[in-house]
Every structure is written in structure tokens, then in C-alpha cells.
PDB file of C-alpha atoms and ligand atoms in Angstrom:
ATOM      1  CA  UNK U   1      78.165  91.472  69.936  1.00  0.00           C
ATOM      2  CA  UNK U   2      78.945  93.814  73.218  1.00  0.00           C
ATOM      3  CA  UNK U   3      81.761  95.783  73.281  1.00  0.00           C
ATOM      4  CA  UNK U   4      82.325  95.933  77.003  1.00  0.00           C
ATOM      5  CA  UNK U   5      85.266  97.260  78.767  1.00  0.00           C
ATOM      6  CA  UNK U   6      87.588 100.128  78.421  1.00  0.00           C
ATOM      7  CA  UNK U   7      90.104 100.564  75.104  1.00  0.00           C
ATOM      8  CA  UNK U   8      93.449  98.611  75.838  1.00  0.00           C
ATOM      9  CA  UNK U   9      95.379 101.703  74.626  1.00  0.00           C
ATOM     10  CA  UNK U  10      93.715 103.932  77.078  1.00  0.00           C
ATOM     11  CA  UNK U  11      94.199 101.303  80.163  1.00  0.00           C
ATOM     12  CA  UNK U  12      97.861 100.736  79.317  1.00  0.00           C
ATOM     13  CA  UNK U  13      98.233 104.896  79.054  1.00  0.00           C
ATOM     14  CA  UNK U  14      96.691 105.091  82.400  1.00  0.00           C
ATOM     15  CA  UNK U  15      98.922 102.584  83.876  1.00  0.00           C
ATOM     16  CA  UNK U  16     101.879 104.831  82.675  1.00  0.00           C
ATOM     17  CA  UNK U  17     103.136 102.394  79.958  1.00  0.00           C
ATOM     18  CA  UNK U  18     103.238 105.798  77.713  1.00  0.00           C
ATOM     19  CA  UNK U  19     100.964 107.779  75.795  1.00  0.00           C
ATOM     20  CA  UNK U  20      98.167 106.025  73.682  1.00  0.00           C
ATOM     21  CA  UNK U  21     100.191 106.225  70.512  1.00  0.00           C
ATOM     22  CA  UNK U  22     102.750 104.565  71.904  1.00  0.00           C
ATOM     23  CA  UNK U  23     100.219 101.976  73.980  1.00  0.00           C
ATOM     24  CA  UNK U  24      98.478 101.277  70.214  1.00  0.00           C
ATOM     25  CA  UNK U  25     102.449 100.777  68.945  1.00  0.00           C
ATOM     26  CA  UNK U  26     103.285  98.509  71.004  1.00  0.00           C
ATOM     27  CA  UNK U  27      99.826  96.697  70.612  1.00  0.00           C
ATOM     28  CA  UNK U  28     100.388  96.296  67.128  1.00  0.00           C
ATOM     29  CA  UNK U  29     103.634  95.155  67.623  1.00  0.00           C
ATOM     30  CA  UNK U  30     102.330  91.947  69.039  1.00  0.00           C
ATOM     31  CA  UNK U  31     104.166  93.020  72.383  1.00  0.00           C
ATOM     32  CA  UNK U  32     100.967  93.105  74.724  1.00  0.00           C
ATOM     33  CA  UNK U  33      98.805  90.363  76.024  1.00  0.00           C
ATOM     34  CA  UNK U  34      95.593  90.207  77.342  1.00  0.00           C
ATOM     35  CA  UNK U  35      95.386  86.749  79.750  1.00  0.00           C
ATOM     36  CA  UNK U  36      98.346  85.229  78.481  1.00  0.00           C
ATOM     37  CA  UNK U  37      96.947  86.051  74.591  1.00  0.00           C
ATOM     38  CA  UNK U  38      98.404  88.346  72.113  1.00  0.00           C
ATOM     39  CA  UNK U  39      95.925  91.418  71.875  1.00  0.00           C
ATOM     40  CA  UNK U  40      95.103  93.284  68.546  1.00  0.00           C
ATOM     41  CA  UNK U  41      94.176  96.990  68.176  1.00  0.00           C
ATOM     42  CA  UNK U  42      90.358  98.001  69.227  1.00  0.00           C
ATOM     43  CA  UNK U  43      91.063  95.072  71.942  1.00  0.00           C
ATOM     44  CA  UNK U  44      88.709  96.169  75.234  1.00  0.00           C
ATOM     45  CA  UNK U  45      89.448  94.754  78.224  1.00  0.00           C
ATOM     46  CA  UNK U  46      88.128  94.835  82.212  1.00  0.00           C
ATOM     47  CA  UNK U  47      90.804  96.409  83.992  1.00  0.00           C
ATOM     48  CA  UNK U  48      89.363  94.758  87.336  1.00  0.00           C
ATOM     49  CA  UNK U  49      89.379  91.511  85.980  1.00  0.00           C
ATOM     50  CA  UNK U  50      91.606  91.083  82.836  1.00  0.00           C
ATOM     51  CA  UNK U  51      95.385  90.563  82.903  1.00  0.00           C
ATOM     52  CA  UNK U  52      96.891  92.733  81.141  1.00  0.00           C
ATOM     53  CA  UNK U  53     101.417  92.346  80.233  1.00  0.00           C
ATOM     54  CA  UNK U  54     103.905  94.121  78.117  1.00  0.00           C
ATOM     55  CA  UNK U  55     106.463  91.932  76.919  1.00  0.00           C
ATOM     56  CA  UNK U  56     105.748  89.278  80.014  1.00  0.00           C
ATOM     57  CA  UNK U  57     105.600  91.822  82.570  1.00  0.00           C
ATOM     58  CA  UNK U  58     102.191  92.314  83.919  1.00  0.00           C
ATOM     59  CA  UNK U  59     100.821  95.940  84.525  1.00  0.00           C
ATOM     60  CA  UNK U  60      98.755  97.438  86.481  1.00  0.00           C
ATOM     61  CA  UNK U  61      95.146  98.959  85.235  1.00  0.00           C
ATOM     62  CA  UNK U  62      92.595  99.361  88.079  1.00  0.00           C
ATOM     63  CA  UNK U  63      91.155 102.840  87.393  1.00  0.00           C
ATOM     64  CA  UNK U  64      93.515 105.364  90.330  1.00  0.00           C
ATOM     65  CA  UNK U  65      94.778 102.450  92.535  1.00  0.00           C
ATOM     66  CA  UNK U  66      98.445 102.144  93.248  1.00  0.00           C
ATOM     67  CA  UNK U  67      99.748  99.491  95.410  1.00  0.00           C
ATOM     68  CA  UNK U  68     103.832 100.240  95.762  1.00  0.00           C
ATOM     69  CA  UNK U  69     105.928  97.590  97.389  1.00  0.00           C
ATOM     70  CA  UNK U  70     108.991  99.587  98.960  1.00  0.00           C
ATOM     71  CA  UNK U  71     111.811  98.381 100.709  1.00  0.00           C
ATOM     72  CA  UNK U  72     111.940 100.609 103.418  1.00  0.00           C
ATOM     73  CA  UNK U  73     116.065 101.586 104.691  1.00  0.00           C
ATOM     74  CA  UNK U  74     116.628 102.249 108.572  1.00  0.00           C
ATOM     75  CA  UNK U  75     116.032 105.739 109.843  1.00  0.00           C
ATOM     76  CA  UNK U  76     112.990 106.283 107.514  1.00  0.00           C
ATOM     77  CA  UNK U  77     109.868 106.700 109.170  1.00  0.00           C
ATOM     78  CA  UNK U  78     106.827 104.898 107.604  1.00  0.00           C
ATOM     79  CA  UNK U  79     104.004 107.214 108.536  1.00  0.00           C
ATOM     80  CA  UNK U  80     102.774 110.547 105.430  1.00  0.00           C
ATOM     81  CA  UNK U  81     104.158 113.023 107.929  1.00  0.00           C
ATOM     82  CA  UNK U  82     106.635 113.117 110.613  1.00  0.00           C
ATOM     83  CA  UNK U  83     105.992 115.997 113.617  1.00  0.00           C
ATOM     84  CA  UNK U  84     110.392 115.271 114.219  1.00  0.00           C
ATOM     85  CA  UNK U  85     110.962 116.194 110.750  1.00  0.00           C
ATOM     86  CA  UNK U  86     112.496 112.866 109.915  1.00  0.00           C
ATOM     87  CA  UNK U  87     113.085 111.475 106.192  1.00  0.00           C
ATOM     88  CA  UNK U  88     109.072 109.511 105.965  1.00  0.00           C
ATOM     89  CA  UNK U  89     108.168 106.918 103.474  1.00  0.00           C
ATOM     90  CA  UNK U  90     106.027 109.041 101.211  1.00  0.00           C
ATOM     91  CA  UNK U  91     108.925 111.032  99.891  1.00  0.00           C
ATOM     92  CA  UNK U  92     110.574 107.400  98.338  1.00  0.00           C
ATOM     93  CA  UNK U  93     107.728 107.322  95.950  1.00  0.00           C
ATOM     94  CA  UNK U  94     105.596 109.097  93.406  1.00  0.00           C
ATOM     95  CA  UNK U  95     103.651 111.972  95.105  1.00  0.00           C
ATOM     96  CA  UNK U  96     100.914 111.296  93.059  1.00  0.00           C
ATOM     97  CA  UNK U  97      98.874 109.304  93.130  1.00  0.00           C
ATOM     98  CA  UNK U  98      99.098 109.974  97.050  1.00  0.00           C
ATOM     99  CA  UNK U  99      99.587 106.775  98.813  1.00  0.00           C
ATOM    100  CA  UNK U 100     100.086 105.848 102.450  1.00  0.00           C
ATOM    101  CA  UNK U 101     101.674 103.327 104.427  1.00  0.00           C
ATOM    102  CA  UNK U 102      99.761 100.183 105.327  1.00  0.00           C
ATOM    103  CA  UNK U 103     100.623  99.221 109.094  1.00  0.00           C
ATOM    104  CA  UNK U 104     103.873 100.031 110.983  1.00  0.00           C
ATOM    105  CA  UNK U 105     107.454  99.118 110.663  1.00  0.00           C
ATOM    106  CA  UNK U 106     109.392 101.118 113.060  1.00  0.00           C
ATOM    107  CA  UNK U 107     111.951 103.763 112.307  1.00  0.00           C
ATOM    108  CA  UNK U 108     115.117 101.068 113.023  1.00  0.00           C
ATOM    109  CA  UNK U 109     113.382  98.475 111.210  1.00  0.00           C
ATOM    110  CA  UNK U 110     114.232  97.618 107.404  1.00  0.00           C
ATOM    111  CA  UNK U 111     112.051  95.833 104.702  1.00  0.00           C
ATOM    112  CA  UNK U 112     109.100  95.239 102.850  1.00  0.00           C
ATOM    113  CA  UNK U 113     105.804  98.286 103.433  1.00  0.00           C
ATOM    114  CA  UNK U 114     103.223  98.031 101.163  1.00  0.00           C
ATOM    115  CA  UNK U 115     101.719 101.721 100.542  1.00  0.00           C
ATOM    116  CA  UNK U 116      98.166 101.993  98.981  1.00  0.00           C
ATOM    117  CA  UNK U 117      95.476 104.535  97.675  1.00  0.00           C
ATOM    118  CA  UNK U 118      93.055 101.219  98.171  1.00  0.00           C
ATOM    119  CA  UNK U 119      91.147 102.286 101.006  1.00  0.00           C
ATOM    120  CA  UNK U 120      89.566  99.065 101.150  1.00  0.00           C
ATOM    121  CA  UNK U 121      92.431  96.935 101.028  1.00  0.00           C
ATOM    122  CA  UNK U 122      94.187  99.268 103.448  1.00  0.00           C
ATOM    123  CA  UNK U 123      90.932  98.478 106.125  1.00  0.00           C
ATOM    124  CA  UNK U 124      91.371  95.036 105.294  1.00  0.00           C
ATOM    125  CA  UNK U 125      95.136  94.741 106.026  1.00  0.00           C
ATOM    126  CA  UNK U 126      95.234  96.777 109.150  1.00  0.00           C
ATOM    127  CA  UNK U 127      92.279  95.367 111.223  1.00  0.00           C
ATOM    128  CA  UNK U 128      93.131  93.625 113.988  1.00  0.00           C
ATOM    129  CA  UNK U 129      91.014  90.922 112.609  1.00  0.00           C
ATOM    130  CA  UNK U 130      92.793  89.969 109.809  1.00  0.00           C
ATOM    131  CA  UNK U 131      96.009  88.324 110.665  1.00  0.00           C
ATOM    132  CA  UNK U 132      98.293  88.423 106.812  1.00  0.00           C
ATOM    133  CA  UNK U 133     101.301  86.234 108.123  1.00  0.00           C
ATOM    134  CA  UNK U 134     104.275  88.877 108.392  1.00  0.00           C
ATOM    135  CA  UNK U 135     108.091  87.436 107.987  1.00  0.00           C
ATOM    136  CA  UNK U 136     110.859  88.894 109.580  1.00  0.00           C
ATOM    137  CA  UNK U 137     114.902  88.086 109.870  1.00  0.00           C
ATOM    138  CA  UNK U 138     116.213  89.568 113.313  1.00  0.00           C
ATOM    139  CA  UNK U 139     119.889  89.939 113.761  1.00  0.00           C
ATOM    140  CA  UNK U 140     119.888  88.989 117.740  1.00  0.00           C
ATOM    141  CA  UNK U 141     122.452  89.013 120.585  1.00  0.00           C
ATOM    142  CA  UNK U 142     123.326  85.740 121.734  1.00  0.00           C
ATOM    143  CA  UNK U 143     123.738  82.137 120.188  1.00  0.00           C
ATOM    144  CA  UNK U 144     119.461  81.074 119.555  1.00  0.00           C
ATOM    145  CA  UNK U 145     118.928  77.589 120.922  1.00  0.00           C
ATOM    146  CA  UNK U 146     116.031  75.068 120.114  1.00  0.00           C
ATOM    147  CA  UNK U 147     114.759  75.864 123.896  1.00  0.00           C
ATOM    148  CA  UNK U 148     114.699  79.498 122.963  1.00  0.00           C
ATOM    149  CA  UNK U 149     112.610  79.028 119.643  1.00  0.00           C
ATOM    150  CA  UNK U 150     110.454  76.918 120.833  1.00  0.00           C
ATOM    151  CA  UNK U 151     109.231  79.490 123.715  1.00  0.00           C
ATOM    152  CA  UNK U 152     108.786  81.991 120.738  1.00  0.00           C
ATOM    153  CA  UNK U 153     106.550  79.222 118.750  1.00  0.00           C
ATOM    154  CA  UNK U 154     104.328  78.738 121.718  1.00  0.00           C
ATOM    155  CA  UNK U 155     103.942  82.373 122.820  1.00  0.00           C
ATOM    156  CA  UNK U 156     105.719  84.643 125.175  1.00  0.00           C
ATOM    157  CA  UNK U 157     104.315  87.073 127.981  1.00  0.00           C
ATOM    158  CA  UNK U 158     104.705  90.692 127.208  1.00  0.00           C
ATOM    159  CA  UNK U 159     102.762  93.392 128.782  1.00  0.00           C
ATOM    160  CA  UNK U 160      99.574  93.375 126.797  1.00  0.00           C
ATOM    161  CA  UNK U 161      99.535  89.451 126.907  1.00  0.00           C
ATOM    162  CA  UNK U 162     101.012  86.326 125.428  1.00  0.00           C
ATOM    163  CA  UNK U 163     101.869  86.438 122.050  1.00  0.00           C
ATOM    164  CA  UNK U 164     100.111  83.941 119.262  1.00  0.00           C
ATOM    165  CA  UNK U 165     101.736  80.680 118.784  1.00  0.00           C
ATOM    166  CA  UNK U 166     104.685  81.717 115.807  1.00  0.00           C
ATOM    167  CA  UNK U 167     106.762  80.042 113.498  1.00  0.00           C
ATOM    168  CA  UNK U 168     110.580  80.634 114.232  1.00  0.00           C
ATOM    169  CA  UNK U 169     113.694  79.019 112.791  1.00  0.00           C
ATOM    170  CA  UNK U 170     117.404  80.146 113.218  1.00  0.00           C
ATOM    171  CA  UNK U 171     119.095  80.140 109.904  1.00  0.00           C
ATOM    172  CA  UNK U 172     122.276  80.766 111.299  1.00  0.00           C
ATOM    173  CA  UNK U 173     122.868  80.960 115.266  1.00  0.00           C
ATOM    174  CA  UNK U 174     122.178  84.589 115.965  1.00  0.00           C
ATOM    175  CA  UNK U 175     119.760  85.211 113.050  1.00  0.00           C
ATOM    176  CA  UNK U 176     116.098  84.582 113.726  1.00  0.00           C
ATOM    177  CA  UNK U 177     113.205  84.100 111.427  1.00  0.00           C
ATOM    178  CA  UNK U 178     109.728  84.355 112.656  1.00  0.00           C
ATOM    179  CA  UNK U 179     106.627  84.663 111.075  1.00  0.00           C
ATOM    180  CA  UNK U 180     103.718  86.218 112.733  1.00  0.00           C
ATOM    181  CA  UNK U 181     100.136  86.706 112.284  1.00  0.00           C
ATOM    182  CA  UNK U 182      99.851  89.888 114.736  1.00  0.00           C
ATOM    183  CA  UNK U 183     100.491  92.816 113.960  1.00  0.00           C
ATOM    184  CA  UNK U 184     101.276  94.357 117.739  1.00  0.00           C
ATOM    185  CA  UNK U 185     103.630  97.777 118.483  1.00  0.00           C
ATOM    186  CA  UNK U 186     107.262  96.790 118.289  1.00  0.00           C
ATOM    187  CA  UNK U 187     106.237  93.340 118.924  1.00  0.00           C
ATOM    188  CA  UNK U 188     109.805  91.075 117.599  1.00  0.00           C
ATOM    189  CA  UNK U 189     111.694  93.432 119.223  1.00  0.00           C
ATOM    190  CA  UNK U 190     109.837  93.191 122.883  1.00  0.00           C
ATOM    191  CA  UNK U 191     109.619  89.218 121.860  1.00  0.00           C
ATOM    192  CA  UNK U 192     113.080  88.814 121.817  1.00  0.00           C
ATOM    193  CA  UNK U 193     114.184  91.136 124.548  1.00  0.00           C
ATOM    194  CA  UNK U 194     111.873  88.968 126.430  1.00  0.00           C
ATOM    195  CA  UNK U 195     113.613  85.477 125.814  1.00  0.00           C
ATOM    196  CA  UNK U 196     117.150  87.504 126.472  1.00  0.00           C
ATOM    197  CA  UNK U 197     118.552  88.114 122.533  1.00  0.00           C
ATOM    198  CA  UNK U 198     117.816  91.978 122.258  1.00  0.00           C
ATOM    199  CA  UNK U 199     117.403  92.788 118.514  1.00  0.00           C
ATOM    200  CA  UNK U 200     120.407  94.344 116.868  1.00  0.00           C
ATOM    201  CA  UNK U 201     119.123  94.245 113.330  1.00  0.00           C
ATOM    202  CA  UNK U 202     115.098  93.505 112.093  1.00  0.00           C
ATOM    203  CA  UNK U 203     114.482  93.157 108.765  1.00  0.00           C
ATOM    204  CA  UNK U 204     110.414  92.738 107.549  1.00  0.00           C
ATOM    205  CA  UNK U 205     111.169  90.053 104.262  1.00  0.00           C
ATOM    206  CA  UNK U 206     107.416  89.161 103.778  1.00  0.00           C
ATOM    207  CA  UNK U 207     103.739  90.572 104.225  1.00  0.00           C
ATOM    208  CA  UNK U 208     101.717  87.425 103.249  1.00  0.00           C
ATOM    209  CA  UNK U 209     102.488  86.767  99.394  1.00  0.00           C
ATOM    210  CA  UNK U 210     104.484  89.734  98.894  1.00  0.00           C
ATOM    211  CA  UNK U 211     108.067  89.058  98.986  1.00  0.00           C
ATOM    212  CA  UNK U 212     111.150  90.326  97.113  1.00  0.00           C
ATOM    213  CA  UNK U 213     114.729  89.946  98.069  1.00  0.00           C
ATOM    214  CA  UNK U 214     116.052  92.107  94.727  1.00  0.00           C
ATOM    215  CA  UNK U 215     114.453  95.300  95.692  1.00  0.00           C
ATOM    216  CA  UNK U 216     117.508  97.264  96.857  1.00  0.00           C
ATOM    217  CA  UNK U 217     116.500  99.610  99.974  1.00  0.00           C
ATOM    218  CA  UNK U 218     115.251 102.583  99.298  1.00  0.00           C
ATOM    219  CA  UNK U 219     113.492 101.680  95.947  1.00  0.00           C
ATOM    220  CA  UNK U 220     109.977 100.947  95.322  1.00  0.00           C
ATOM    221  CA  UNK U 221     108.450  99.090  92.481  1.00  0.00           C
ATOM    222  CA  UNK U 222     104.434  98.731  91.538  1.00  0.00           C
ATOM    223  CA  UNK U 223     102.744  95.353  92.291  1.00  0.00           C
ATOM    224  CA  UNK U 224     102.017  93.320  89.532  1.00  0.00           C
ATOM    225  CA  UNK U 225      97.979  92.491  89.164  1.00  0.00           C
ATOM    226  CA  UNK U 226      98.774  89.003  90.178  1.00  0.00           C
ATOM    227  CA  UNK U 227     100.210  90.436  93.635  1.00  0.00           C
ATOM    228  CA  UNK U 228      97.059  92.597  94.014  1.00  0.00           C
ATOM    229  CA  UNK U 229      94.799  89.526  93.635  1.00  0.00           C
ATOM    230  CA  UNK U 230      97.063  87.006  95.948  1.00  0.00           C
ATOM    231  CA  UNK U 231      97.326  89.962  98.658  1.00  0.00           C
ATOM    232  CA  UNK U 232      93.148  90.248  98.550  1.00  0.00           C
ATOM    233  CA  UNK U 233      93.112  86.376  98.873  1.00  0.00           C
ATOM    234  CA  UNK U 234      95.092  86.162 101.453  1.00  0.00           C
ATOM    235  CA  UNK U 235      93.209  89.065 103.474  1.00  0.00           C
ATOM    236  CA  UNK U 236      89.651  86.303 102.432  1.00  0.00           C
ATOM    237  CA  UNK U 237      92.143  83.177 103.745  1.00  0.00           C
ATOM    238  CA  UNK U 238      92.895  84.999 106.682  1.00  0.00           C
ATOM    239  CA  UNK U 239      89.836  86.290 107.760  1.00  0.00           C
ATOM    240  CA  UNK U 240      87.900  83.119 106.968  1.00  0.00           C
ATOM    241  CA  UNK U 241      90.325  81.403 109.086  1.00  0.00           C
ATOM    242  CA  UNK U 242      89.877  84.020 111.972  1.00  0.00           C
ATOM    243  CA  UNK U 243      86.516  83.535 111.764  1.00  0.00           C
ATOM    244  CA  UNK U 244      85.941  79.425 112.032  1.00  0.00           C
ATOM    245  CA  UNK U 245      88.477  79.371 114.891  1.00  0.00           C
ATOM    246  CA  UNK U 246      91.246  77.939 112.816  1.00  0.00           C
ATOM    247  CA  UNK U 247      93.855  80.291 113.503  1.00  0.00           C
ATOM    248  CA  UNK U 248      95.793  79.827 116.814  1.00  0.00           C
ATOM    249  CA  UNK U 249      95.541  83.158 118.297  1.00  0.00           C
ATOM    250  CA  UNK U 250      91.835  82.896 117.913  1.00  0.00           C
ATOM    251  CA  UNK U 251      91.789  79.292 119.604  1.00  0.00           C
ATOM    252  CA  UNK U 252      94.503  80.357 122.760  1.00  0.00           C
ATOM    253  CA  UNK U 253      93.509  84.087 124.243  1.00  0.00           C
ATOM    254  CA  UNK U 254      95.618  86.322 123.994  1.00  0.00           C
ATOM    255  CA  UNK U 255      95.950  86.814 128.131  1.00  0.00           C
ATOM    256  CA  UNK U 256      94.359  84.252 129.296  1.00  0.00           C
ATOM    257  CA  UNK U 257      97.007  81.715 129.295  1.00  0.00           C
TER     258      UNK U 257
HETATM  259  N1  URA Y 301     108.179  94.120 115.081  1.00  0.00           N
HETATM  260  C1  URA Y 301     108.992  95.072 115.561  1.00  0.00           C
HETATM  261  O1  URA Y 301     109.508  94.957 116.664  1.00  0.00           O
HETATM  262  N2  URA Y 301     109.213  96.144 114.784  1.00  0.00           N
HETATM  263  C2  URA Y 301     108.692  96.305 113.568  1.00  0.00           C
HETATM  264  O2  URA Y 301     108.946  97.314 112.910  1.00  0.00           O
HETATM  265  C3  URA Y 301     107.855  95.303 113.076  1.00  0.00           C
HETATM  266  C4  URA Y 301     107.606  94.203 113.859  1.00  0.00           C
END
């Protein structure tokens, strides 16, 4: 029989679950599980494919990659270095491995920023070609009426051209959620100084599956492997989509309307 893969021990050392002594411990405790089954000592396992959980929670293996979820506060900039001087993402997580920010959230904006080491994924996320719905909650000026959200649904002229069709609702009437496919500078901010309700307060609560209203701003936590492998499926939904004309900024140009 082939004994392919790496030792669970070392992958759940790697992932920083503790040293291998303690990994084999709690192996042989019956606390780990390999795809939902109880794994025994001298277990190997794929770390690109198999699912690997302590005590329910799943843990990341991937040989190197770190994909931190961080829920960025106002004021922090979300670039690795800031020629102002001012307080950047990078220095709310682990130094090492050295991640970086995947796409931009302004400085006044709050929320969800995924930062990577996955150069791939990274590519993936940030080309203008692959539209991951992004979900936001804007604090506006001004009462939001169904005339109002239905201009931001169908598009709005800015100065580099209409925006994509959106979804928006108004949860309450001076909070807007919209959910966008592009990814354009400052671009709910200059939507909604556009239809007259100037942003007071933006707040990114989604980037495509990733969501997570208990992370307390500031703090960071590691995706779980089933995040990692919804996050690439989305990037294959939403290029596929892109690509066969499906997706309404791809059917209605962007200035030619
Ligand atoms: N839209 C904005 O206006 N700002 C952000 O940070 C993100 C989207």
C-alpha cells in the first residue's frame, strides 16, 4: 500500500497547533479528524486536499500559505507601508509569515481585508476581471428612498463611467447595503455622494463567502480550509461568469450607456 502525504503530526505543527508531541497527543486523544473521521497516529494526509480539525475547528495546512481575515478599524491604512507614517494593516497581524493586503479599503473605511502570502489567489482577487461580490453597510446622510436605490441598482455616472448594475437595500432609512462586483477607487463613497447621501460611516461586511460579524475590529483570525476553498470557487464562479457574458457589467459597458 502507498504511504502518500505528509505525517499529520508534522502538518498540524506547521499549522501552529503546537509542537509535534503535542500534535501526536492530541491525535491519540481522539481529538483530531481527518474529513470529518477520527485520525490515528502514523495518519498521512494531503494538506492541499484533506481536511484536517481539532476538536471541530478546522485548521489550516497548505505548506507557507496564510490567508488572515482582519477586521480592519478606521484610521488604519491597508497597504505593507505607509510613506505618512500612519498605523498600516500589517502591524495587526503576525509579521511572519509576511502577508499583504488583497485590494483596497480606504483609510475611513471599516471591515473585512483579507491579507495573503497566496500570490496566486492574490492575482486572482485583484484583477479587474474577476468581479468577487463585495458587501458593504454605509451610514448615509439623508432618509434613502426606493427612487434613490433603485438608481444605485441600475448604475450611476461617475467620472470614469457608469457603475455596474448593484444590489442595494436600506435596512433602516439612512443605512445602505450594497453589494458590488467592482472593485473601483473609493467607489460607495463617490456612488452615494452622487445620488446626494454623502457617506458618514462605510463598513466592508463581506468579500464573496467571507463574512464574520464576531470579529471585533482590530483582530484578525486565520481562514478555515473550507473558506480557502469557497474563496477559490468563487474567484472560478466569477470569472466563468465574466467570461460567458453573464455578469451585468460585462453585458452593459461600463461608459457606454
Ligand atoms: N468603496 C469605498 O468608497 N471605499 C472603500 O474603502 C471601499 C469601497
Amino acid at each position: 500500500m502507498l504511504c502518500d502525504g505528509e505525517r499529520l503530526q508534522k502538518v498540524l505543527a506547521r499549522a501552529g497547533i503546537g509542537s509535534r508531541r503535542v500534535a501526536e497527543e492530541l491525535i491519540d486523544a481522539g481529538r483530531v479528524r481527518v474529513n470529518g473521521e477520527v485520525a490515528v497516529l502514523g495518519r498521512r494526509v494531503d494538506p492541499d486536499r484533506d481536511v484536517v480539525a481539532v476538536d471541530g475547528t478546522p485548521v489550516g495546512t497548505a505548506q507557507g500559505l496564510a490567508y488572515r481575515l482582519l477586521n480592519k478599524p478606521r484610521g488604519v491604512v491597508a497597504t505593507a507601508d505607509d510613506p505618512q507614517g500612519r498605523p498600516t494593516v500589517v502591524e495587526l497581524v503576525p509579521a511572519e509569515p509576511r502577508v499583504v493586503p488583497v485590494g483596497r479599503l480606504d483609510a475611513d473605511t471599516e471591515g473585512l481585508l483579507l491579507l495573503t502570502n497566496d500570490g496566486q489567489l492574490h492575482h486572482r482577487l485583484t484583477h479587474p476581471s474577476f468581479g468577487v461580490e463585495k458587501e458593504y453597510l454605509a451610514e448615509v446622510e439623508g432618509e434613502l428612498t426606493p427612487r434613490v436605490l433603485q438608481r444605485l441598482r441600475s448604475g450611476v455616472e461617475l467620472d470614469d463611467g457608469v457603475t455596474a448594475p448593484a444590489k442595494a437595500s436600506s435596512p433602516s432609512p439612512n443605512v445602505l447595503k450594497l453589494t458590488l462586483h467592482e472593485g473601483r477607487n473609493r467607489q460607495v463613497r463617490r456612488m452615494c455622494e452622487a445620488i446626494g447621501h454623502p457617506v458618514r460611516r462605510l463598513v466592508r461586511t463581506r468579500i464573496g463567502p467571507l463574512a464574520d460579524s464576531s470579529l471585533p475590529p482590530g483582530r484578525w483570525r486565520d481562514l478555515t480550509q473550507a473558506e480557502v476553498r469557497a474563496l477559490e470557487r468563487a474567484v472560478v464562479e466569477a470569472d466563468a461568469a465574466g467570461a460567458e457574458g453573464q455578469r451585468p457589467d460585462k453585458v452593459i459597458g461600463r461608459r457606454g450607456r
